[in-house]
């Protein structure tokens, strides 16, 4: 740990926790670095490594407050980390590039903020880029993000095109940033167009959010409202999350950074103003009412986990209530099973009392030691044994549980196998560690296919996991094609005789049985009946035949997949008074069924899922065409509830066609699409695909 002392707040009202949110390329990491360098001049920011997929955090002194700044990844594969950052923070800075503008991906992230009611301001970066267009970006933001978008400042380009000045619309001033320092001068006639264009909308937007009922009348009457009045109402509107100011910031010259930090200090909410997540007793019960009170019951949540080669587990923890102390044990509780959907291996429910290691304030890779953390703080806890991301920390005498944030669905499967025997031995520990860090990862050992499948949120997520396996855990794995478990069934009535006769001295083996196989409706399973007359098969061996039938059907007849939706009837047989036995009739039943195995009497069934796709209307046609090309059957479409301009498409799609759908949909819908899937049933695999499958399995017949 670093020997530098951690900034310590005097009370919770002096805390600010802010997360930077924006799509890849918008400049969140550059802004994070710039803020760190501005508030800690001796510290150079460490840029996020490409595809790291984690949260960065730095605790900084900002005027009279302590700021914890979080940087969430912008790649859509890591939206789970964005949600974790939103859970940890009390406000967000939404970053948009002036070169790229706001797009569908920006809108999706904005929606993530809106779902949790996060107060936020918009920061427009990359003002100095060749294609930068602040005015167009502002209109993009209004079109994609809705009402409440108003600029506080407008960039003014210098002689060489670099943005070295910002027009402050409220003060009527020009802020110059030559040489890295800010100087202020009155606006001149050459700036009149900027103020005439943008200031009226800003002032009217602030007045609309004001709690002063007379303010609009005074403004319409021509009264020149004082800056103090407008600033007061602006700060209140920002804190309530009903108004979203736009601030231009140049990462190259530092233009606009001071105004941004002032807004964070005086306008962004402290922990006492931000609603807490739902908290219940462990084991269930009515929600527990809590406030951000250092003297209240301890409730904290692990929002991010990573491993350090020297320190071990590092848990980034947000304290919601009470005080977390390094010298007192905590109750660690994890219950992802309370969320909808499968969780996979490594995410089993757990409740343990543990003693944490040291507590520290995060400082972008460094740890600043602390004795305790009060409600509202975000800290790093070392050696928190058994704790996973999204786990709750509470007092062992009063175990409580924070309802986890919504996890993104892992819909991109990748089958892996160990590269060597040594890798196979190391895989279980590595998978357990990866699951502890990443609640979005779903690990399955598929009993039907025998494969280990990593369910991920996208290609970048998969690449990161494979990188961690290789570099951190020294586990080599090879990707192999994902297998989809099929089933077999009968296409018509067929019959065969199984004869098992062996004699090699002493007791022999003798059993003959005649079986009829016929299809049943989908979803019927397997039925066994017998119509034997005259005792051709003695009653004590009827159960043996049934056992042999079920055993062989489970192994498959055509291609090694379980047989379903059939009725097997024992119609006749023969027995020997000495040589017949239980095992002999089991064997004879299996022989009879194997006699029936041919493409004329059997077919393959493939699983079909009900897929629900939510997508922008402009991409609906392309998505429907793609679904049809995947042998999907369109069930219907309707407007998305509460999302104007978006539709929900429902279709039945074979699971074989969905292996890469997470990637394909992102491309088709330009990042605006999402989908869910759930098992629907089984349909017959088309003959062409069945022949290919049988040929690949070495059974072309």
JSON list of N, CA, C and O in Angstrom, two decimals, residues 140-187:
[
{"chain": "A", "resi": 140, "resn": "UNK", "atom": "N", "xyz": [-27.55, 16.01, -31.46]},
{"chain": "A", "resi": 140, "resn": "UNK", "atom": "CA", "xyz": [-27.60, 14.55, -31.29]},
{"chain": "A", "resi": 140, "resn": "UNK", "atom": "C", "xyz": [-28.07, 14.19, -29.89]},
{"chain": "A", "resi": 140, "resn": "UNK", "atom": "O", "xyz": [-28.92, 13.31, -29.70]},
{"chain": "A", "resi": 141, "resn": "UNK", "atom": "N", "xyz": [-27.49, 14.86, -28.90]},
{"chain": "A", "resi": 141, "resn": "UNK", "atom": "CA", "xyz": [-27.83, 14.57, -27.51]},
{"chain": "A", "resi": 141, "resn": "UNK", "atom": "C", "xyz": [-29.31, 14.86, -27.25]},
{"chain": "A", "resi": 141, "resn": "UNK", "atom": "O", "xyz": [-30.00, 14.09, -26.57]},
{"chain": "A", "resi": 142, "resn": "UNK", "atom": "N", "xyz": [-29.79, 15.95, -27.79]},
{"chain": "A", "resi": 142, "resn": "UNK", "atom": "CA", "xyz": [-31.20, 16.27, -27.59]},
{"chain": "A", "resi": 142, "resn": "UNK", "atom": "C", "xyz": [-32.10, 15.25, -28.25]},
{"chain": "A", "resi": 142, "resn": "UNK", "atom": "O", "xyz": [-33.15, 14.87, -27.72]},
{"chain": "A", "resi": 143, "resn": "UNK", "atom": "N", "xyz": [-31.69, 14.80, -29.44]},
{"chain": "A", "resi": 143, "resn": "UNK", "atom": "CA", "xyz": [-32.51, 13.83, -30.17]},
{"chain": "A", "resi": 143, "resn": "UNK", "atom": "C", "xyz": [-32.51, 12.46, -29.48]},
{"chain": "A", "resi": 143, "resn": "UNK", "atom": "O", "xyz": [-33.54, 11.79, -29.42]},
{"chain": "A", "resi": 144, "resn": "UNK", "atom": "N", "xyz": [-31.35, 12.04, -28.95]},
{"chain": "A", "resi": 144, "resn": "UNK", "atom": "CA", "xyz": [-31.24, 10.71, -28.36]},
{"chain": "A", "resi": 144, "resn": "UNK", "atom": "C", "xyz": [-31.61, 10.66, -26.88]},
{"chain": "A", "resi": 144, "resn": "UNK", "atom": "O", "xyz": [-32.11, 9.64, -26.41]},
{"chain": "A", "resi": 145, "resn": "UNK", "atom": "N", "xyz": [-31.37, 11.75, -26.15]},
{"chain": "A", "resi": 145, "resn": "UNK", "atom": "CA", "xyz": [-31.53, 11.70, -24.70]},
{"chain": "A", "resi": 145, "resn": "UNK", "atom": "C", "xyz": [-32.80, 12.35, -24.19]},
{"chain": "A", "resi": 145, "resn": "UNK", "atom": "O", "xyz": [-33.12, 12.25, -23.02]},
{"chain": "A", "resi": 146, "resn": "UNK", "atom": "N", "xyz": [-33.52, 13.08, -25.06]},
{"chain": "A", "resi": 146, "resn": "UNK", "atom": "CA", "xyz": [-34.77, 13.67, -24.63]},
{"chain": "A", "resi": 146, "resn": "UNK", "atom": "C", "xyz": [-34.61, 15.04, -24.01]},
{"chain": "A", "resi": 146, "resn": "UNK", "atom": "O", "xyz": [-33.58, 15.71, -24.19]},
{"chain": "A", "resi": 147, "resn": "UNK", "atom": "N", "xyz": [-35.61, 15.51, -23.25]},
{"chain": "A", "resi": 147, "resn": "UNK", "atom": "CA", "xyz": [-35.61, 16.87, -22.71]},
{"chain": "A", "resi": 147, "resn": "UNK", "atom": "C", "xyz": [-34.57, 17.04, -21.60]},
{"chain": "A", "resi": 147, "resn": "UNK", "atom": "O", "xyz": [-34.02, 16.09, -21.07]},
{"chain": "A", "resi": 148, "resn": "UNK", "atom": "N", "xyz": [-34.35, 18.29, -21.24]},
{"chain": "A", "resi": 148, "resn": "UNK", "atom": "CA", "xyz": [-33.44, 18.60, -20.15]},
{"chain": "A", "resi": 148, "resn": "UNK", "atom": "C", "xyz": [-32.00, 18.74, -20.56]},
{"chain": "A", "resi": 148, "resn": "UNK", "atom": "O", "xyz": [-31.12, 18.85, -19.71]},
{"chain": "A", "resi": 149, "resn": "UNK", "atom": "N", "xyz": [-31.71, 18.76, -21.87]},
{"chain": "A", "resi": 149, "resn": "UNK", "atom": "CA", "xyz": [-30.34, 18.88, -22.37]},
{"chain": "A", "resi": 149, "resn": "UNK", "atom": "C", "xyz": [-30.08, 20.34, -22.75]},
{"chain": "A", "resi": 149, "resn": "UNK", "atom": "O", "xyz": [-30.65, 20.85, -23.72]},
{"chain": "A", "resi": 150, "resn": "UNK", "atom": "N", "xyz": [-29.26, 21.02, -21.98]},
{"chain": "A", "resi": 150, "resn": "UNK", "atom": "CA", "xyz": [-28.94, 22.42, -22.27]},
{"chain": "A", "resi": 150, "resn": "UNK", "atom": "C", "xyz": [-27.46, 22.67, -21.98]},
{"chain": "A", "resi": 150, "resn": "UNK", "atom": "O", "xyz": [-26.94, 22.22, -20.96]},
{"chain": "A", "resi": 151, "resn": "UNK", "atom": "N", "xyz": [-26.77, 23.40, -22.88]},
{"chain": "A", "resi": 151, "resn": "UNK", "atom": "CA", "xyz": [-25.34, 23.65, -22.66]},
{"chain": "A", "resi": 151, "resn": "UNK", "atom": "C", "xyz": [-25.11, 24.76, -21.63]},
{"chain": "A", "resi": 151, "resn": "UNK", "atom": "O", "xyz": [-25.80, 25.78, -21.63]},
{"chain": "A", "resi": 152, "resn": "UNK", "atom": "N", "xyz": [-24.12, 24.55, -20.76]},
{"chain": "A", "resi": 152, "resn": "UNK", "atom": "CA", "xyz": [-23.67, 25.62, -19.86]},
{"chain": "A", "resi": 152, "resn": "UNK", "atom": "C", "xyz": [-22.61, 26.47, -20.52]},
{"chain": "A", "resi": 152, "resn": "UNK", "atom": "O", "xyz": [-22.39, 27.62, -20.15]},
{"chain": "A", "resi": 153, "resn": "UNK", "atom": "N", "xyz": [-21.90, 25.86, -21.47]},
{"chain": "A", "resi": 153, "resn": "UNK", "atom": "CA", "xyz": [-20.85, 26.58, -22.17]},
{"chain": "A", "resi": 153, "resn": "UNK", "atom": "C", "xyz": [-20.76, 26.12, -23.60]},
{"chain": "A", "resi": 153, "resn": "UNK", "atom": "O", "xyz": [-21.28, 25.06, -23.97]},
{"chain": "A", "resi": 154, "resn": "UNK", "atom": "N", "xyz": [-20.12, 26.93, -24.42]},
{"chain": "A", "resi": 154, "resn": "UNK", "atom": "CA", "xyz": [-19.94, 26.62, -25.83]},
{"chain": "A", "resi": 154, "resn": "UNK", "atom": "C", "xyz": [-18.47, 26.84, -26.17]},
{"chain": "A", "resi": 154, "resn": "UNK", "atom": "O", "xyz": [-17.90, 27.89, -25.82]},
{"chain": "A", "resi": 155, "resn": "UNK", "atom": "N", "xyz": [-17.81, 25.88, -26.82]},
{"chain": "A", "resi": 155, "resn": "UNK", "atom": "CA", "xyz": [-16.39, 26.05, -27.14]},
{"chain": "A", "resi": 155, "resn": "UNK", "atom": "C", "xyz": [-16.19, 27.13, -28.19]},
{"chain": "A", "resi": 155, "resn": "UNK", "atom": "O", "xyz": [-16.99, 27.31, -29.11]},
{"chain": "A", "resi": 156, "resn": "UNK", "atom": "N", "xyz": [-15.08, 27.85, -28.03]},
{"chain": "A", "resi": 156, "resn": "UNK", "atom": "CA", "xyz": [-14.69, 28.88, -28.98]},
{"chain": "A", "resi": 156, "resn": "UNK", "atom": "C", "xyz": [-13.33, 28.50, -29.53]},
{"chain": "A", "resi": 156, "resn": "UNK", "atom": "O", "xyz": [-12.35, 28.42, -28.77]},
{"chain": "A", "resi": 157, "resn": "UNK", "atom": "N", "xyz": [-13.25, 28.24, -30.81]},
{"chain": "A", "resi": 157, "resn": "UNK", "atom": "CA", "xyz": [-12.00, 27.81, -31.42]},
{"chain": "A", "resi": 157, "resn": "UNK", "atom": "C", "xyz": [-11.02, 28.97, -31.53]},
{"chain": "A", "resi": 157, "resn": "UNK", "atom": "O", "xyz": [-11.41, 30.11, -31.84]},
{"chain": "A", "resi": 158, "resn": "UNK", "atom": "N", "xyz": [-9.75, 28.66, -31.29]},
{"chain": "A", "resi": 158, "resn": "UNK", "atom": "CA", "xyz": [-8.71, 29.67, -31.43]},
{"chain": "A", "resi": 158, "resn": "UNK", "atom": "C", "xyz": [-8.27, 29.80, -32.88]},
{"chain": "A", "resi": 158, "resn": "UNK", "atom": "O", "xyz": [-8.83, 29.20, -33.80]},
{"chain": "A", "resi": 159, "resn": "UNK", "atom": "N", "xyz": [-7.22, 30.59, -33.09]},
{"chain": "A", "resi": 159, "resn": "UNK", "atom": "CA", "xyz": [-6.75, 30.87, -34.45]},
{"chain": "A", "resi": 159, "resn": "UNK", "atom": "C", "xyz": [-6.25, 29.62, -35.14]},
{"chain": "A", "resi": 159, "resn": "UNK", "atom": "O", "xyz": [-6.41, 29.45, -36.36]},
{"chain": "A", "resi": 160, "resn": "UNK", "atom": "N", "xyz": [-5.66, 28.69, -34.37]},
{"chain": "A", "resi": 160, "resn": "UNK", "atom": "CA", "xyz": [-5.11, 27.48, -34.99]},
{"chain": "A", "resi": 160, "resn": "UNK", "atom": "C", "xyz": [-6.11, 26.33, -34.97]},
{"chain": "A", "resi": 160, "resn": "UNK", "atom": "O", "xyz": [-5.75, 25.20, -35.28]},
{"chain": "A", "resi": 161, "resn": "UNK", "atom": "N", "xyz": [-7.35, 26.61, -34.57]},
{"chain": "A", "resi": 161, "resn": "UNK", "atom": "CA", "xyz": [-8.38, 25.59, -34.55]},
{"chain": "A", "resi": 161, "resn": "UNK", "atom": "C", "xyz": [-8.51, 24.87, -33.23]},
{"chain": "A", "resi": 161, "resn": "UNK", "atom": "O", "xyz": [-9.52, 24.22, -32.97]},
{"chain": "A", "resi": 162, "resn": "UNK", "atom": "N", "xyz": [-7.50, 24.94, -32.34]},
{"chain": "A", "resi": 162, "resn": "UNK", "atom": "CA", "xyz": [-7.57, 24.29, -31.04]},
{"chain": "A", "resi": 162, "resn": "UNK", "atom": "C", "xyz": [-8.54, 25.05, -30.14]},
{"chain": "A", "resi": 162, "resn": "UNK", "atom": "O", "xyz": [-8.63, 26.28, -30.18]},
{"chain": "A", "resi": 163, "resn": "UNK", "atom": "N", "xyz": [-9.28, 24.31, -29.31]},
{"chain": "A", "resi": 163, "resn": "UNK", "atom": "CA", "xyz": [-10.24, 24.92, -28.40]},
{"chain": "A", "resi": 163, "resn": "UNK", "atom": "C", "xyz": [-9.50, 25.37, -27.15]},
{"chain": "A", "resi": 163, "resn": "UNK", "atom": "O", "xyz": [-9.09, 24.55, -26.32]},
{"chain": "A", "resi": 164, "resn": "UNK", "atom": "N", "xyz": [-9.32, 26.65, -27.04]},
{"chain": "A", "resi": 164, "resn": "UNK", "atom": "CA", "xyz": [-8.63, 27.21, -25.88]},
{"chain": "A", "resi": 164, "resn": "UNK", "atom": "C", "xyz": [-9.54, 28.11, -25.06]},
{"chain": "A", "resi": 164, "resn": "UNK", "atom": "O", "xyz": [-9.12, 28.65, -24.04]},
{"chain": "A", "resi": 165, "resn": "UNK", "atom": "N", "xyz": [-10.80, 28.27, -25.50]},
{"chain": "A", "resi": 165, "resn": "UNK", "atom": "CA", "xyz": [-11.73, 29.16, -24.81]},
{"chain": "A", "resi": 165, "resn": "UNK", "atom": "C", "xyz": [-13.11, 28.53, -24.75]},
{"chain": "A", "resi": 165, "resn": "UNK", "atom": "O", "xyz": [-13.51, 27.79, -25.65]},
{"chain": "A", "resi": 166, "resn": "UNK", "atom": "N", "xyz": [-13.82, 28.84, -23.67]},
{"chain": "A", "resi": 166, "resn": "UNK", "atom": "CA", "xyz": [-15.19, 28.38, -23.49]},
{"chain": "A", "resi": 166, "resn": "UNK", "atom": "C", "xyz": [-16.05, 29.60, -23.17]},
{"chain": "A", "resi": 166, "resn": "UNK", "atom": "O", "xyz": [-15.71, 30.40, -22.29]},
{"chain": "A", "resi": 167, "resn": "UNK", "atom": "N", "xyz": [-17.17, 29.75, -23.88]},
{"chain": "A", "resi": 167, "resn": "UNK", "atom": "CA", "xyz": [-18.12, 30.81, -23.58]},
{"chain": "A", "resi": 167, "resn": "UNK", "atom": "C", "xyz": [-19.05, 30.33, -22.47]},
{"chain": "A", "resi": 167, "resn": "UNK", "atom": "O", "xyz": [-19.79, 29.36, -22.66]},
{"chain": "A", "resi": 168, "resn": "UNK", "atom": "N", "xyz": [-19.00, 31.00, -21.31]},
{"chain": "A", "resi": 168, "resn": "UNK", "atom": "CA", "xyz": [-19.86, 30.65, -20.17]},
{"chain": "A", "resi": 168, "resn": "UNK", "atom": "C", "xyz": [-21.20, 31.37, -20.37]},
{"chain": "A", "resi": 168, "resn": "UNK", "atom": "O", "xyz": [-21.29, 32.60, -20.26]},
{"chain": "A", "resi": 169, "resn": "UNK", "atom": "N", "xyz": [-22.24, 30.57, -20.64]},
{"chain": "A", "resi": 169, "resn": "UNK", "atom": "CA", "xyz": [-23.52, 31.17, -21.03]},
{"chain": "A", "resi": 169, "resn": "UNK", "atom": "C", "xyz": [-24.23, 31.86, -19.89]},
{"chain": "A", "resi": 169, "resn": "UNK", "atom": "O", "xyz": [-24.97, 32.83, -20.12]},
{"chain": "A", "resi": 170, "resn": "UNK", "atom": "N", "xyz": [-24.06, 31.40, -18.66]},
{"chain": "A", "resi": 170, "resn": "UNK", "atom": "CA", "xyz": [-24.73, 32.03, -17.54]},
{"chain": "A", "resi": 170, "resn": "UNK", "atom": "C", "xyz": [-24.05, 33.32, -17.13]},
{"chain": "A", "resi": 170, "resn": "UNK", "atom": "O", "xyz": [-24.71, 34.33, -16.85]},
{"chain": "A", "resi": 171, "resn": "UNK", "atom": "N", "xyz": [-22.73, 33.31, -17.07]},
{"chain": "A", "resi": 171, "resn": "UNK", "atom": "CA", "xyz": [-21.99, 34.49, -16.61]},
{"chain": "A", "resi": 171, "resn": "UNK", "atom": "C", "xyz": [-21.77, 35.51, -17.73]},
{"chain": "A", "resi": 171, "resn": "UNK", "atom": "O", "xyz": [-21.42, 36.66, -17.45]},
{"chain": "A", "resi": 172, "resn": "UNK", "atom": "N", "xyz": [-21.92, 35.09, -18.97]},
{"chain": "A", "resi": 172, "resn": "UNK", "atom": "CA", "xyz": [-21.66, 36.00, -20.08]},
{"chain": "A", "resi": 172, "resn": "UNK", "atom": "C", "xyz": [-20.19, 36.30, -20.22]},
{"chain": "A", "resi": 172, "resn": "UNK", "atom": "O", "xyz": [-19.81, 37.41, -20.62]},
{"chain": "A", "resi": 173, "resn": "UNK", "atom": "N", "xyz": [-19.36, 35.31, -19.91]},
{"chain": "A", "resi": 173, "resn": "UNK", "atom": "CA", "xyz": [-17.91, 35.50, -19.92]},
{"chain": "A", "resi": 173, "resn": "UNK", "atom": "C", "xyz": [-17.25, 34.53, -20.89]},
{"chain": "A", "resi": 173, "resn": "UNK", "atom": "O", "xyz": [-17.86, 33.52, -21.30]},
{"chain": "A", "resi": 174, "resn": "UNK", "atom": "N", "xyz": [-16.01, 34.82, -21.22]},
{"chain": "A", "resi": 174, "resn": "UNK", "atom": "CA", "xyz": [-15.18, 33.91, -22.00]},
{"chain": "A", "resi": 174, "resn": "UNK", "atom": "C", "xyz": [-14.04, 33.44, -21.10]},
{"chain": "A", "resi": 174, "resn": "UNK", "atom": "O", "xyz": [-13.31, 34.25, -20.52]},
{"chain": "A", "resi": 175, "resn": "UNK", "atom": "N", "xyz": [-13.92, 32.14, -20.98]},
{"chain": "A", "resi": 175, "resn": "UNK", "atom": "CA", "xyz": [-12.86, 31.56, -20.16]},
{"chain": "A", "resi": 175, "resn": "UNK", "atom": "C", "xyz": [-11.75, 31.08, -21.10]},
{"chain": "A", "resi": 175, "resn": "UNK", "atom": "O", "xyz": [-11.98, 30.19, -21.93]},
{"chain": "A", "resi": 176, "resn": "UNK", "atom": "N", "xyz": [-10.58, 31.67, -20.96]},
{"chain": "A", "resi": 176, "resn": "UNK", "atom": "CA", "xyz": [-9.43, 31.31, -21.80]},
{"chain": "A", "resi": 176, "resn": "UNK", "atom": "C", "xyz": [-8.51, 30.36, -21.04]},
{"chain": "A", "resi": 176, "resn": "UNK", "atom": "O", "xyz": [-8.31, 30.51, -19.83]},
{"chain": "A", "resi": 177, "resn": "UNK", "atom": "N", "xyz": [-7.97, 29.38, -21.77]},
{"chain": "A", "resi": 177, "resn": "UNK", "atom": "CA", "xyz": [-7.12, 28.37, -21.15]},
{"chain": "A", "resi": 177, "resn": "UNK", "atom": "C", "xyz": [-5.77, 28.28, -21.85]},
{"chain": "A", "resi": 177, "resn": "UNK", "atom": "O", "xyz": [-5.26, 27.20, -22.12]},
{"chain": "A", "resi": 178, "resn": "UNK", "atom": "N", "xyz": [-5.18, 29.39, -22.12]},
{"chain": "A", "resi": 178, "resn": "UNK", "atom": "CA", "xyz": [-3.85, 29.41, -22.73]},
{"chain": "A", "resi": 178, "resn": "UNK", "atom": "C", "xyz": [-2.81, 29.00, -21.68]},
{"chain": "A", "resi": 178, "resn": "UNK", "atom": "O", "xyz": [-2.85, 29.46, -20.54]},
{"chain": "A", "resi": 179, "resn": "UNK", "atom": "N", "xyz": [-1.90, 28.11, -22.07]},
{"chain": "A", "resi": 179, "resn": "UNK", "atom": "CA", "xyz": [-0.82, 27.72, -21.17]},
{"chain": "A", "resi": 179, "resn": "UNK", "atom": "C", "xyz": [-1.27, 26.90, -19.98]},
{"chain": "A", "resi": 179, "resn": "UNK", "atom": "O", "xyz": [-0.54, 26.80, -18.99]},
{"chain": "A", "resi": 180, "resn": "UNK", "atom": "N", "xyz": [-2.47, 26.31, -20.04]},
{"chain": "A", "resi": 180, "resn": "UNK", "atom": "CA", "xyz": [-2.94, 25.46, -18.96]},
{"chain": "A", "resi": 180, "resn": "UNK", "atom": "C", "xyz": [-3.58, 26.20, -17.80]},
{"chain": "A", "resi": 180, "resn": "UNK", "atom": "O", "xyz": [-3.99, 25.57, -16.83]},
{"chain": "A", "resi": 181, "resn": "UNK", "atom": "N", "xyz": [-3.65, 27.53, -17.86]},
{"chain": "A", "resi": 181, "resn": "UNK", "atom": "CA", "xyz": [-4.28, 28.30, -16.80]},
{"chain": "A", "resi": 181, "resn": "UNK", "atom": "C", "xyz": [-5.50, 29.03, -17.34]},
{"chain": "A", "resi": 181, "resn": "UNK", "atom": "O", "xyz": [-5.54, 29.44, -18.48]},
{"chain": "A", "resi": 182, "resn": "UNK", "atom": "N", "xyz": [-6.48, 29.20, -16.44]},
{"chain": "A", "resi": 182, "resn": "UNK", "atom": "CA", "xyz": [-7.71, 29.87, -16.87]},
{"chain": "A", "resi": 182, "resn": "UNK", "atom": "C", "xyz": [-7.65, 31.35, -16.56]},
{"chain": "A", "resi": 182, "resn": "UNK", "atom": "O", "xyz": [-7.25, 31.77, -15.47]},
{"chain": "A", "resi": 183, "resn": "UNK", "atom": "N", "xyz": [-8.06, 32.13, -17.54]},
{"chain": "A", "resi": 183, "resn": "UNK", "atom": "CA", "xyz": [-8.27, 33.56, -17.35]},
{"chain": "A", "resi": 183, "resn": "UNK", "atom": "C", "xyz": [-9.66, 33.90, -17.86]},
{"chain": "A", "resi": 183, "resn": "UNK", "atom": "O", "xyz": [-10.19, 33.23, -18.75]},
{"chain": "A", "resi": 184, "resn": "UNK", "atom": "N", "xyz": [-10.25, 34.95, -17.30]},
{"chain": "A", "resi": 184, "resn": "UNK", "atom": "CA", "xyz": [-11.64, 35.30, -17.62]},
{"chain": "A", "resi": 184, "resn": "UNK", "atom": "C", "xyz": [-11.69, 36.71, -18.20]},
{"chain": "A", "resi": 184, "resn": "UNK", "atom": "O", "xyz": [-11.03, 37.63, -17.69]},
{"chain": "A", "resi": 185, "resn": "UNK", "atom": "N", "xyz": [-12.48, 36.86, -19.26]},
{"chain": "A", "resi": 185, "resn": "UNK", "atom": "CA", "xyz": [-12.69, 38.19, -19.86]},
{"chain": "A", "resi": 185, "resn": "UNK", "atom": "C", "xyz": [-14.15, 38.31, -20.28]},
{"chain": "A", "resi": 185, "resn": "UNK", "atom": "O", "xyz": [-14.83, 37.31, -20.53]},
{"chain": "A", "resi": 186, "resn": "UNK", "atom": "N", "xyz": [-14.65, 39.54, -20.37]},
{"chain": "A", "resi": 186, "resn": "UNK", "atom": "CA", "xyz": [-16.04, 39.71, -20.80]},
{"chain": "A", "resi": 186, "resn": "UNK", "atom": "C", "xyz": [-16.22, 39.27, -22.26]},
{"chain": "A", "resi": 186, "resn": "UNK", "atom": "O", "xyz": [-15.31, 39.34, -23.07]},
{"chain": "A", "resi": 187, "resn": "UNK", "atom": "N", "xyz": [-17.41, 38.81, -22.57]},
{"chain": "A", "resi": 187, "resn": "UNK", "atom": "CA", "xyz": [-17.72, 38.44, -23.95]},
{"chain": "A", "resi": 187, "resn": "UNK", "atom": "C", "xyz": [-17.79, 39.68, -24.82]},
{"chain": "A", "resi": 187, "resn": "UNK", "atom": "O", "xyz": [-18.26, 40.74, -24.39]}
]
